Coordinates of C-alpha atoms in Angstrom, one line a residue:
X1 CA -99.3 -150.6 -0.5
X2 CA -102.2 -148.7 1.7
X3 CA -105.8 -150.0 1.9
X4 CA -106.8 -146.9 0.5
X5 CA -104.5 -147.0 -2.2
X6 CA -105.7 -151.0 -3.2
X7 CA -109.2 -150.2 -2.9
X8 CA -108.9 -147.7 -5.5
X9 CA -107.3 -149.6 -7.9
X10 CA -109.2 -152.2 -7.4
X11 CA -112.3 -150.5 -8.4
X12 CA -111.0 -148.5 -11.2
X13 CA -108.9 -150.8 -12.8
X14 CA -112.2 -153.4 -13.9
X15 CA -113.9 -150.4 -14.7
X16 CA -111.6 -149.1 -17.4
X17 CA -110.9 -152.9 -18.7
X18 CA -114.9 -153.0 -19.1
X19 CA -114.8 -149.4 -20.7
X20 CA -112.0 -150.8 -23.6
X21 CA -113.8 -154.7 -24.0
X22 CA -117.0 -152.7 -24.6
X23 CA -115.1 -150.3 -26.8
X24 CA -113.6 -153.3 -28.6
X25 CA -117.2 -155.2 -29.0
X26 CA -119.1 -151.7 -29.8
X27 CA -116.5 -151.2 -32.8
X28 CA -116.1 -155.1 -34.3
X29 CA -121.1 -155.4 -33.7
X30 CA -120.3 -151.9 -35.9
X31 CA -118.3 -153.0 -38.6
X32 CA -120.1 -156.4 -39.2
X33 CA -123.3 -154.0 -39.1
X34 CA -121.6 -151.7 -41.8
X35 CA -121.0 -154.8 -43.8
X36 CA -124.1 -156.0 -44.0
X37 CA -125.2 -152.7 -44.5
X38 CA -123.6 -152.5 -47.7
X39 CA -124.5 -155.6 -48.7
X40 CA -127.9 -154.1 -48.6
X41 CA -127.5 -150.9 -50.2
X42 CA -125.5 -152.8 -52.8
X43 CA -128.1 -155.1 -53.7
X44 CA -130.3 -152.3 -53.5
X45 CA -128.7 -150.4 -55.7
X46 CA -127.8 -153.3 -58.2
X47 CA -131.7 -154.4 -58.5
X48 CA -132.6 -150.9 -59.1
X49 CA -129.9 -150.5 -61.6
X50 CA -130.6 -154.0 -63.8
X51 CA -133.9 -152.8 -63.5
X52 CA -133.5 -149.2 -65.4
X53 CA -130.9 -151.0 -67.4
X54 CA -134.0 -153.5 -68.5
X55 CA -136.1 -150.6 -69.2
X56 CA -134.0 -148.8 -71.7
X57 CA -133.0 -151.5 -73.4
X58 CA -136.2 -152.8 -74.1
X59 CA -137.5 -149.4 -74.5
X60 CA -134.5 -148.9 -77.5
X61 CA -136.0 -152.6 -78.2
X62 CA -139.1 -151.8 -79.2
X63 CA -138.5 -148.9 -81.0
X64 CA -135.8 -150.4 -83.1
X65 CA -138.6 -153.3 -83.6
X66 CA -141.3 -151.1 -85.0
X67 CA -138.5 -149.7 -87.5
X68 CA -138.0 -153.3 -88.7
X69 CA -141.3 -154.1 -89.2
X70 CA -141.7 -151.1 -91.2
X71 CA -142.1 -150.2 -95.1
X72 CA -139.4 -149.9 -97.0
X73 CA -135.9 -151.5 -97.7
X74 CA -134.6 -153.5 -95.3
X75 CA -130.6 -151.7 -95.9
X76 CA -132.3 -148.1 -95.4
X77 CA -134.5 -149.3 -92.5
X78 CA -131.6 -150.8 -91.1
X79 CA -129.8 -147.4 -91.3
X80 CA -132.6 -145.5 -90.0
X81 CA -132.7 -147.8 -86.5
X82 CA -129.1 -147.3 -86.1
X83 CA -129.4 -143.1 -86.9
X84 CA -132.1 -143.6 -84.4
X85 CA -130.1 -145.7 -81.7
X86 CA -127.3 -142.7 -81.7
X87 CA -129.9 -140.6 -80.7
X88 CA -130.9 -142.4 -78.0
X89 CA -129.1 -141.2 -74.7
X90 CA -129.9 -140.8 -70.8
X91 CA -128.5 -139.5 -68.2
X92 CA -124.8 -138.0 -68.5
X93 CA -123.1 -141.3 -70.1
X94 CA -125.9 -143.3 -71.0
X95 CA -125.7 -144.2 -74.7
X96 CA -126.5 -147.9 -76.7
X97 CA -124.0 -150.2 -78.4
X98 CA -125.1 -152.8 -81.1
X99 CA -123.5 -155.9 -82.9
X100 CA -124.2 -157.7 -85.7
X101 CA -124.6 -161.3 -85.8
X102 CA -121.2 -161.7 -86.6
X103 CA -120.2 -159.9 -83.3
X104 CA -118.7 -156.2 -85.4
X105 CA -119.6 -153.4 -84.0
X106 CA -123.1 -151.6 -86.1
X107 CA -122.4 -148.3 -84.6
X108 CA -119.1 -145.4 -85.1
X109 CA -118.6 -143.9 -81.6
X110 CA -117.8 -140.8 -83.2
X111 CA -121.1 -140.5 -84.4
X112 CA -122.1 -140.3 -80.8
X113 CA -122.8 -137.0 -79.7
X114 CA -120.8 -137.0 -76.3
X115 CA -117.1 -137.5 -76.7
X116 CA -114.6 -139.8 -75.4
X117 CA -117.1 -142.9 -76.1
X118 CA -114.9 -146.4 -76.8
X119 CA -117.0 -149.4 -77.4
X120 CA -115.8 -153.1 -76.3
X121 CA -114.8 -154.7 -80.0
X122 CA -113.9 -157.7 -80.4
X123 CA -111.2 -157.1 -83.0
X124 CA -109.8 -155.0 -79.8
X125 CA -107.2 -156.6 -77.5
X126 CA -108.1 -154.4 -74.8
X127 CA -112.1 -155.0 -75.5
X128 CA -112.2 -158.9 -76.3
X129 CA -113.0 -160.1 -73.2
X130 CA -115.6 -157.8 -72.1
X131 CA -117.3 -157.9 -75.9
X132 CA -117.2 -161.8 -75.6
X133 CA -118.9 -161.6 -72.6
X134 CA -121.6 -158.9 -74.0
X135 CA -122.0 -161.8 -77.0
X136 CA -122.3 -164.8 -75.0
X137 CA -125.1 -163.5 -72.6
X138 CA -127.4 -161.8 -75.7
X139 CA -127.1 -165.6 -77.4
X140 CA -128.5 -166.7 -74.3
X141 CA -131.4 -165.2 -74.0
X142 CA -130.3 -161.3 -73.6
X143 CA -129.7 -160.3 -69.3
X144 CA -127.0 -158.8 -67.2
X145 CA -123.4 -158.7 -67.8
X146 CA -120.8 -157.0 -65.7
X147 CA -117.2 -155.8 -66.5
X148 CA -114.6 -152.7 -66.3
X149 CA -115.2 -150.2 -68.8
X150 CA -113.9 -146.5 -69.7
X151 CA -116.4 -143.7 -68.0
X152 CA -116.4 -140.9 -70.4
X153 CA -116.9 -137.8 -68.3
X154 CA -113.5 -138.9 -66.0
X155 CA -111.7 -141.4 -68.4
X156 CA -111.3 -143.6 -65.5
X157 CA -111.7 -147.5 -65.9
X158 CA -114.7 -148.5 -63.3
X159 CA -117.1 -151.1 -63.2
X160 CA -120.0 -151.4 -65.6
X161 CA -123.2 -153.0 -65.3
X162 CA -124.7 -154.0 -68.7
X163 CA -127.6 -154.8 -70.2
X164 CA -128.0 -156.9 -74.0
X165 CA -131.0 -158.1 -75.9
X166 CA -131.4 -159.3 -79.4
X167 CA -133.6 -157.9 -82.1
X168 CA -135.6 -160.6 -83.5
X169 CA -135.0 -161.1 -87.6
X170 CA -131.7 -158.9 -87.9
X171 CA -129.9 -160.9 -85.5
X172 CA -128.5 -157.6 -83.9
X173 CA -127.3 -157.3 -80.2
X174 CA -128.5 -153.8 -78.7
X175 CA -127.5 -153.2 -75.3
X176 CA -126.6 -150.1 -72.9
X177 CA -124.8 -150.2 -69.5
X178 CA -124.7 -147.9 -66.2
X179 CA -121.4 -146.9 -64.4
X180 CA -121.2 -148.0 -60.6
X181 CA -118.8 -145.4 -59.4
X182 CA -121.7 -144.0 -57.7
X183 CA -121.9 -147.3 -56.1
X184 CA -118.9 -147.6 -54.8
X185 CA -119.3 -144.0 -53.5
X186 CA -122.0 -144.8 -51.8
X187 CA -120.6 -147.6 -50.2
X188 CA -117.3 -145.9 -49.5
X189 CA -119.5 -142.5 -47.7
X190 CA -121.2 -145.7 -45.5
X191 CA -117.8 -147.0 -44.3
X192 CA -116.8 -143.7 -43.8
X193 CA -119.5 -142.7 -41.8
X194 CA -119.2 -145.7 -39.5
X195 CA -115.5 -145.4 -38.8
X196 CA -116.0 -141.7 -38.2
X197 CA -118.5 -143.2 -35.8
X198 CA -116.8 -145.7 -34.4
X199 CA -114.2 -143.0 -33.9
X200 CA -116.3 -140.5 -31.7
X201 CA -117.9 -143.2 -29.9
X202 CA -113.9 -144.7 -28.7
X203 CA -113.4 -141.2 -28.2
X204 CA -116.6 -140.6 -25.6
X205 CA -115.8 -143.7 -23.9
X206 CA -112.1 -143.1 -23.5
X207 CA -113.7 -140.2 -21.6
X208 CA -115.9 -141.9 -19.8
X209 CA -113.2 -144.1 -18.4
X210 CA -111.0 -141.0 -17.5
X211 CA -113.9 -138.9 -15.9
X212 CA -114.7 -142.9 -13.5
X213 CA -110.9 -142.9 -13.2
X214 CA -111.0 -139.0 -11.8
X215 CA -113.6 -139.3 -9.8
X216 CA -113.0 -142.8 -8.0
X217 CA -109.1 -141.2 -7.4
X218 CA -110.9 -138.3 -6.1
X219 CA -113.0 -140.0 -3.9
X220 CA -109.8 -142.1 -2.9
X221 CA -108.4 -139.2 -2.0
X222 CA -111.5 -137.3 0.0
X223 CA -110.9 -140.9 1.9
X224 CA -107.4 -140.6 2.8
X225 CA -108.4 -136.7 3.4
X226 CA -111.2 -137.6 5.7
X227 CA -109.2 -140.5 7.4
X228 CA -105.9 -138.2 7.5
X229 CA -107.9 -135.8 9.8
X230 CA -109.8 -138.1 11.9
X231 CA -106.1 -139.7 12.3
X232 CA -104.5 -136.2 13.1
X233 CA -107.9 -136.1 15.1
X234 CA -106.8 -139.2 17.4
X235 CA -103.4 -138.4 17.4
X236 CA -104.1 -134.6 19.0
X237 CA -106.5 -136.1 21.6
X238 CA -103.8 -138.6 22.6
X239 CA -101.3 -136.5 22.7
X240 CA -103.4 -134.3 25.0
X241 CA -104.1 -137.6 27.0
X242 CA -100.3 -138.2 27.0
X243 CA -99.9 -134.7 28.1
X244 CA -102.3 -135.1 30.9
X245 CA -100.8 -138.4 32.2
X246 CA -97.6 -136.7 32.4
X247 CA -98.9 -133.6 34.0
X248 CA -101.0 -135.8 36.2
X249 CA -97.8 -137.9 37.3
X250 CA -95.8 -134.8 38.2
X251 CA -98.6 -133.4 40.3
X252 CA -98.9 -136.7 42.2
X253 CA -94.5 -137.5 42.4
X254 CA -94.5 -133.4 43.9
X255 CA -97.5 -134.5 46.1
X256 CA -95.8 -137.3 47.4
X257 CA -92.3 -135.3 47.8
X258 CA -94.5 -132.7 49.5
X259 CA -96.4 -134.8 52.0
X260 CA -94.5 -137.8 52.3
X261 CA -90.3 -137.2 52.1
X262 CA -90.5 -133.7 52.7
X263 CA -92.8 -134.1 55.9
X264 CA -89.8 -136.5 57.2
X265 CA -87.1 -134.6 56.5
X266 CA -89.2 -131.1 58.0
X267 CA -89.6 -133.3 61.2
X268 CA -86.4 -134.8 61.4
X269 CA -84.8 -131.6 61.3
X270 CA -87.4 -130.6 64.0
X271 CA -85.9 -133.8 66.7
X272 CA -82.5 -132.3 65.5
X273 CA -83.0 -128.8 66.1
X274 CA -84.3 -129.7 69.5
X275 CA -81.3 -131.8 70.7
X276 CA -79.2 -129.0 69.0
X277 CA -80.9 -126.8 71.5
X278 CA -80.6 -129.2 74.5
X279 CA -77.1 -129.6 73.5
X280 CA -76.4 -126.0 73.9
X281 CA -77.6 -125.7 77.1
X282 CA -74.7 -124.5 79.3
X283 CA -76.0 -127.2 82.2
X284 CA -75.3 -130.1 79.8
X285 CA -71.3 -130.6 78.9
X286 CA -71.2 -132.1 75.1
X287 CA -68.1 -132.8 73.3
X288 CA -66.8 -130.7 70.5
X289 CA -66.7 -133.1 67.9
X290 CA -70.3 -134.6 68.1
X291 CA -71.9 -130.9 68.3
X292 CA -70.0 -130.3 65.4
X293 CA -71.7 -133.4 63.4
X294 CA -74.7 -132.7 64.6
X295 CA -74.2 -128.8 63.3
X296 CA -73.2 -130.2 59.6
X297 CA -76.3 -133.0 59.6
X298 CA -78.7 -129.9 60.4
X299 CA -76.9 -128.0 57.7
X300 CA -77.4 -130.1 54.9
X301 CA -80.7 -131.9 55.6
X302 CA -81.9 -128.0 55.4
X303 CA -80.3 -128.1 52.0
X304 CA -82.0 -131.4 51.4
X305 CA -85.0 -130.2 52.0
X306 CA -84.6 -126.7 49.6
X307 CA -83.7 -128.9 46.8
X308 CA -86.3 -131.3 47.1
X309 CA -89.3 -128.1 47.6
X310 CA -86.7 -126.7 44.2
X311 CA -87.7 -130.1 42.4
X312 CA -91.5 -130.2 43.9
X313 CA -92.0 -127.1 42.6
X314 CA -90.1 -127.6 39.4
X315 CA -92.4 -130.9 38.5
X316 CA -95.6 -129.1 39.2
X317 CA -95.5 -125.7 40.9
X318 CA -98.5 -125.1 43.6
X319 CA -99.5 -121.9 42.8
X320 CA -100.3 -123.2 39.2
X321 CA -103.3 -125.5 40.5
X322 CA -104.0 -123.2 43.8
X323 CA -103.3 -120.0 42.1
X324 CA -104.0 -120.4 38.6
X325 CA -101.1 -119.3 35.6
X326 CA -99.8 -115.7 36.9
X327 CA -98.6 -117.1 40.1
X328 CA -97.1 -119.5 38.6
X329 CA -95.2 -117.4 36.1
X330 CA -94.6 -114.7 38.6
X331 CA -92.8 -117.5 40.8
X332 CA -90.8 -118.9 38.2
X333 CA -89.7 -115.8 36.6
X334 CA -89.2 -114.4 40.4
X335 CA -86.5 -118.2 40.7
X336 CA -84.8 -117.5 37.4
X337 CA -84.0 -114.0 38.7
X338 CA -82.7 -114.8 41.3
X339 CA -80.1 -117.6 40.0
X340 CA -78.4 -115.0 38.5
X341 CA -78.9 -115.9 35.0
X342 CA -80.6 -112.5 33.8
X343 CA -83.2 -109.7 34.5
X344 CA -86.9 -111.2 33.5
X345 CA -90.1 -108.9 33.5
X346 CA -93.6 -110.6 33.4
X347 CA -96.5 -108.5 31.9
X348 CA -100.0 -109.2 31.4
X349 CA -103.2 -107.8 29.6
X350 CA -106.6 -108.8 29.6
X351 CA -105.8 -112.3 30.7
X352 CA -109.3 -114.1 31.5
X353 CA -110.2 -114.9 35.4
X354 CA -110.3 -118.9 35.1
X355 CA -108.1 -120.2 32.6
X356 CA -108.6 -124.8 32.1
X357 CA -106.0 -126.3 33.5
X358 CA -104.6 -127.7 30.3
X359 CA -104.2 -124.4 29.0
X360 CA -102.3 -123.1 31.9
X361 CA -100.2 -126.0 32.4
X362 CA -99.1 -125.8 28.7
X363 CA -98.2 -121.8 28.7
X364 CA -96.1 -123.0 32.1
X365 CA -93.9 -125.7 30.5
X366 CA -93.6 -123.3 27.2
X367 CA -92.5 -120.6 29.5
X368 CA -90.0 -122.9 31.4
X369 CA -88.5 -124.3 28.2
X370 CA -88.2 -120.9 27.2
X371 CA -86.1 -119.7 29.8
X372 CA -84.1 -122.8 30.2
X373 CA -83.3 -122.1 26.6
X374 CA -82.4 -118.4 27.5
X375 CA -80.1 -119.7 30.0
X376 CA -78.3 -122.2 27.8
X377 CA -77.9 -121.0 24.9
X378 CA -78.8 -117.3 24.3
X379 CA -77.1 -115.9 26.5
X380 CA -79.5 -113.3 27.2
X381 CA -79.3 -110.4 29.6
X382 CA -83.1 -109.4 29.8
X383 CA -86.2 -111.4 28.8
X384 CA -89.8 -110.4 29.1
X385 CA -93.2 -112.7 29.3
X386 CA -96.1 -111.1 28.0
X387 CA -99.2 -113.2 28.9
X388 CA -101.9 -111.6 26.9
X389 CA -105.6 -112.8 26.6
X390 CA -109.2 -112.3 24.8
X391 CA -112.4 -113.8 24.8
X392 CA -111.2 -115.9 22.4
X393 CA -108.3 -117.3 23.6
X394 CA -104.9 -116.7 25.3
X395 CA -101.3 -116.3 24.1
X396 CA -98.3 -116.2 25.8
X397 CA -94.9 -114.5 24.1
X398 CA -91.2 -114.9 25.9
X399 CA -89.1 -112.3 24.5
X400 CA -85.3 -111.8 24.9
X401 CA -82.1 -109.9 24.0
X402 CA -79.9 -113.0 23.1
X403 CA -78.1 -114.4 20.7
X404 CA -80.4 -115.6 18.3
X405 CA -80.6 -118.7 16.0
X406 CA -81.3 -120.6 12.7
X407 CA -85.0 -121.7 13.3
X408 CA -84.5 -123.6 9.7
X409 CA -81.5 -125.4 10.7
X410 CA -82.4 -126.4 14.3
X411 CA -86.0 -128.1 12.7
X412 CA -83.9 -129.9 10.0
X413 CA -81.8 -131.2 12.4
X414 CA -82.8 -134.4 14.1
X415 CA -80.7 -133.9 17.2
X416 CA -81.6 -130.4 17.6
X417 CA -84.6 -128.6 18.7
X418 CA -86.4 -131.4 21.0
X419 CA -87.8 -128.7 23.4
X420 CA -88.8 -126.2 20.7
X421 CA -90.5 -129.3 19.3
X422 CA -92.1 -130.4 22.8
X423 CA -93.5 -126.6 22.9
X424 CA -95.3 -127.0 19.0
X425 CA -96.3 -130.6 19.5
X426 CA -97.9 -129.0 23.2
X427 CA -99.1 -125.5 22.0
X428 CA -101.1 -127.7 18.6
X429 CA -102.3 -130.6 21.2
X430 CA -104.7 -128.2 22.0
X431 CA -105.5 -126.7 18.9
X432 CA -103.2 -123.8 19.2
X433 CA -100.5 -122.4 17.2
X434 CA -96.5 -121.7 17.8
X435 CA -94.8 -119.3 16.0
X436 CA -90.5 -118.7 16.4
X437 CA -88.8 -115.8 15.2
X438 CA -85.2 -115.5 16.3
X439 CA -82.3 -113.2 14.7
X440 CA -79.0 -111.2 15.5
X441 CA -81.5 -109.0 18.3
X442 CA -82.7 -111.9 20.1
X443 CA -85.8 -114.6 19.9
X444 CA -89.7 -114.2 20.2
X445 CA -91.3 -117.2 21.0
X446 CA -95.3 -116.7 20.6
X447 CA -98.2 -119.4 21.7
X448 CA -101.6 -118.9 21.3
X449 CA -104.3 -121.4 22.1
X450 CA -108.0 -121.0 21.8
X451 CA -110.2 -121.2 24.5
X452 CA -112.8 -124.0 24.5
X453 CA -116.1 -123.0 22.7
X454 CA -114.6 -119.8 21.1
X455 CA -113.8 -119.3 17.9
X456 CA -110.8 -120.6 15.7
X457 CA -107.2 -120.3 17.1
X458 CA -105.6 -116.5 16.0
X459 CA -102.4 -115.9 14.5
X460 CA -99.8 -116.0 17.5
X461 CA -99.5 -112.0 17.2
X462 CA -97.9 -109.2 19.6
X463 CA -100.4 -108.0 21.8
X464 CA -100.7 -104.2 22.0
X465 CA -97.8 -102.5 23.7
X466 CA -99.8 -100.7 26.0
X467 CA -99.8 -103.4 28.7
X468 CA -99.5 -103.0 32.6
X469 CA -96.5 -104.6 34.3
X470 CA -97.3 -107.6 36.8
X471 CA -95.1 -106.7 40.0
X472 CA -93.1 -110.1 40.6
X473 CA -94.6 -112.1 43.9
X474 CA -92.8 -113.7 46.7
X475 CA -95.1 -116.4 47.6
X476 CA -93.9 -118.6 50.3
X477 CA -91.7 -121.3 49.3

């Protein structure tokens, strides 16, 4: 695994873990909040509720009290407090329930106005329990009681918070109770509410975490960006260093063959022209046989000495560091014509004066990989160099009438295409570009490779065909 690659991880991973733990801890500190919450509210809502429950009972109290204490017979004023006790409503289901002291039932719920009204009696199965429990706090004093109870508007069973007081003298149990649906509403809306917010809030932080997990992956990757081209960076400069060092060797092994082997051989061939000569003075009689030798050692030590100037030239030509590029070009194209391989033309246009010597050695040894591949494997009969040049830059294009190839297939393969390679990898070395376009009509190499401080390497294009031909030179060997 890269550096790059842990680093990352290594940041962004503890980030998101502290993203979900605080998620985790944000949504269990919210529900314990909600819960106490509704404790709150509930007791909140139940002291307000005991506390209008206390009103209208003793309200209903009172007013059944002043009816007792009254003129009149006690059966008719009896009546007349619970006629008036029917009466007596609030809210939507708020009506009043009394007993006698024997625990019946004083009042008819279809004398009640609102329908649907069922009392707790405790002749009643279904009503026992809750009627016991309405009889057992008045004899105690009177207070709260709580149970289940019909509502009348939904005829749903809910809970009911009640409220029971005697009447002093009649030994009657009045009493009224409130519905807590609304209660439980209430408290349902509050957990609803927090989970909807518990919900939003997972969701915000789930983006959070993404959004630190985007951007640390993108800063990763500006990294590995940035690093990639300072590598490629490196990489070009060596390979121009690598470049150089080979350049630099060639010019110093055709230096030595130059000055050192070749100066030998030039003046050994010198002693053995002159005792050729004095051996073919008339004056001196000589064998047959040893002027014969002599003959065939003059003979191929000049050879020697035409290949070794052929492989001088061939590691570093002179004319490319005396002369500059065209020389150079003009004497290899002026060699390869005159192996007998094929016809080649060299044409030039608006080529600057002084061209760095990186730049001209690199056109060179694109040039003579060029025509080495013309001669082994196009097949070519004509092929044309067209050194071209602007202020920005200068391109080089070898153009010939061959054969042609599979640029595709010759990349994929491994084995294939070393020198095309060795002319991209030398052509980008210096910030240039390489383009190859072969097919049934022959192959156009193109190179193009800025000049230092000029603007950004063009497209390796055709230069105009209006160009002037370059007559070939015959420099001295």
């Amino acid at each position: 695994m890269q550096l790059r690659l842990k680093l990352v991880l290594l940041s962004g991973v503890p980030i998101v873990v502290a993203l979900l733990l605080m998620g985790a801890t944000m949504q269990q500190q919210t529900y314990k909040l909600v819960r106490e919450e509704q404790a709150l509210v509930q007791a909140a809502f139940m002291h307000s509720k005991e506390a209008e429950l206390k009103h209208y009972v003793e309200l209903a109290r009172n007013t059944l009290l002043r009816i007792a204490e009254g003129p009149g017979d006690v059966g008719a004023r009896k009546e007349q407090a619970l006629a008036t006790l029917v009466r007596m409503q609030f809210g939507q289901n708020g009506y009043f329930f009394a007993y006698d002291q024997h625990g019946q039932l004083l009042i008819d719920p279809k004398t009640l106005p609102m329908q649907g009204v069922d009392f707790c009696d405790p002749n009643d199965p279904v009503g026992a329990d809750s009627a016991h429990r309405i009889l057992s706090t008045a004899r105690r004093g009177g207070g709260v009681v709580r149970y289940n109870w019909s509502k009348p508007s939904s005829q749903s069973v809910v809970p009911k918070l009640g409220y029971v007081l005697t009447i002093p003298g009649w030994d009657w149990v009045i009493g009224t109770g409130i519905y807590l649906d609304d209660v439980q509403e209430a408290l349902q809306a509050i957990e609803t509410g927090a989970r909807s917010n518990i919900e939003s809030t997972r969701q915000r932080i789930y983006a959070i975490a993404a959004v630190c997990v985007v951007l640390i992956g993108l800063g990763g990757l500006a990294l590995n960006l940035k690093d990639h081209r300072v590598s490629s960076d490196k990489l070009r400069r060596l390979a121009r260093r690598v470049v150089r060092s080979q350049e630099d060797e060639r010019v110093r092994v055709a230096r030595e063959l130059h000055d050192g082997v070749v100066q030998v051989l030039a003046s050994s061939k010198f002693l053995l022209e002159t005792a050729q000569l004095q051996l073919a003075d008339p004056a001196t009689p000589v064998p047959a046989a040893p002027r014969q030798a002599l003959d065939q050692g003059l003979a191929r030590l000049g050879s020697a000495l035409v290949e070794i100037r052929r492989v001088s030239h061939g590691l570093r030509p002179a004319l490319l560091d005396d002369l500059g590029l065209e020389p150079a070009l003009a004497l290899l194209a002026q060699q390869v014509q005159e192996s007998g391989a094929f016809a080649v033309r060299l044409v030039r246009q608006g080529v600057p004066a002084q061209l760095p010597a990186e730049h001209g050695t690199v056109l060179f040894r694109i040039a003579q990989e060029a025509l080495q591949n013309c001669r082994s494997h196009a097949h070519a009969t004509q092929v044309e160099l067209l050194l071209h040049g602007t202020r920005h830059g200068v391109g080089l294009q070898v153009i010939d009438d061959g054969q042609g190839f599979d640029t595709r297939r010759v990349f994929e393969d491994g084995a294939r295409g070393i020198g095309l390679r060795n002319m991209r990898e030398r052509a980008e070395a210096l910030g240039g570009l390489l383009s190859i376009d072969s097919g049934r009509h022959g192959t156009r190499i193109a190179a193009w490779l800025p000049l230092p401080h000029a603007a950004a390497p063009q497209e390796a294009a055709a230069p105009a065909r209006e160009h002037t031909p370059l007559p070939l030179a015959h420099p001295a060997p």
